[in-house]
Amino acid sequence: MTTRSLLQGAAWFIRLFSSRSNKNSASFESTSLMSLARLNVFSATTASMAMLNIRRRKRYLAATTYLSSRSFPSSLLSIAPTLSSSANPHPVLLPIIDVLNHARGHPVSWSVNDSPQGLQFSVIQHKSIPKGFQVLNNYGPKPNNELLLGYGFVLPDNPNDTTILKIGGSQKSWEVGKTGDEALLGLWEEILDRLNGGRVAEQDDTPAWETQLEAADVLSEMTQAQISRLPDVSRIKDKDVVREQVRKMIEVYVEGQRQILDRIGSFAESQRQAAIQAAKDDGIDLVFNESDG
């Protein structure tokens, strides 16, 4: 068996048993590796190599987290700064500036000036800051999923929260928020187009309300599927597994997602009721099974 295979096996062994242990993770990993060496699973030299790799991996993960959570896109460092993803930026650290915390709606300007010393990047505060108060930055109108993954925090009742819905097989994703109708109506129109796509207009006598009713059911099912995937925060009780601060962040994120999905569900129901009324106007009273609502 190769050293690589042994190390992979050791990593699996450690993950399996460290998940069941209340010991400090790093010390338990070290103890486990040396115990495996004493059991002649592999040599002490190989165990030492494995411990070194674990430490290096942890340092690497910590370093990448620092970079991803505090870096600015290089596209800002130009005379015409932009946050456009089409600029293909790379992460850049700006000492002192990169430690400023985010405040939604905080009035600041990002300024780039060309000087003999090179480009100078400034965060200009639009309001005076009293002595002893924190100097803040504004990361922009970001949803909680981006704040959580990119910066490690969430905002309660974040008005910029969004959820993403996509029809199976489609190349288009729709980012629907707590307000605004553009994305929601775009998703709705795509569902209608999909349902009408296989029909020949000249030969199709399907009433519009029937397609609308079917589309409402599709959107409702998509919404319910998303809700069912949300984690059940009430089941996260072991503070040794998930810190209380992290649990609360998950709770805020899930609540924001649920609010948006409830909004989409209400829209689907309103379309369903409109279709039922349109059918009545055509002289047709629709009868549903209990399972159909």
PDB file of C-alpha atoms in Angstrom, residues 9 24 49-50 75 100 103 125 131 151 153 160 179 197 219 224 226 233 247 278 282 286 291:
ATOM      1  CA  GLY A   9      -7.022   6.018   5.150  1.00  0.00           C
ATOM      2  CA  ASN A  24     -10.004  19.525  20.802  1.00  0.00           C
ATOM      3  CA  MET A  49       4.122  13.764   7.689  1.00  0.00           C
ATOM      4  CA  ALA A  50       0.372  13.408   8.027  1.00  0.00           C
ATOM      5  CA  SER A  75     -11.098  46.010 -11.093  1.00  0.00           C
ATOM      6  CA  LEU A 100     -13.498  48.092   7.979  1.00  0.00           C
ATOM      7  CA  ALA A 103     -22.925  48.851   7.339  1.00  0.00           C
ATOM      8  CA  GLN A 125     -16.858  59.023   4.572  1.00  0.00           C
ATOM      9  CA  LYS A 131     -14.466  60.296  18.469  1.00  0.00           C
ATOM     10  CA  TYR A 151     -17.663  37.524   4.777  1.00  0.00           C
ATOM     11  CA  PHE A 153     -21.955  37.248   8.742  1.00  0.00           C
ATOM     12  CA  ASN A 160     -31.477  42.795  -0.283  1.00  0.00           C
ATOM     13  CA  THR A 179     -39.342  43.123  -3.331  1.00  0.00           C
ATOM     14  CA  GLY A 197     -43.368  25.333 -26.215  1.00  0.00           C
ATOM     15  CA  LEU A 219     -44.179  27.345  -9.598  1.00  0.00           C
ATOM     16  CA  GLN A 224     -42.171  23.863  -1.899  1.00  0.00           C
ATOM     17  CA  GLN A 226     -36.868  24.846  -2.102  1.00  0.00           C
ATOM     18  CA  VAL A 233     -32.468  25.066  12.669  1.00  0.00           C
ATOM     19  CA  ARG A 247     -26.523  28.711  14.625  1.00  0.00           C
ATOM     20  CA  ALA A 278     -61.053  32.796 -15.841  1.00  0.00           C
ATOM     21  CA  ASP A 282     -65.826  30.602 -19.601  1.00  0.00           C
ATOM     22  CA  LEU A 286     -63.239  23.480 -11.801  1.00  0.00           C
ATOM     23  CA  SER A 291     -54.598  16.652  -2.710  1.00  0.00           C
TER      24      SER A 291
END
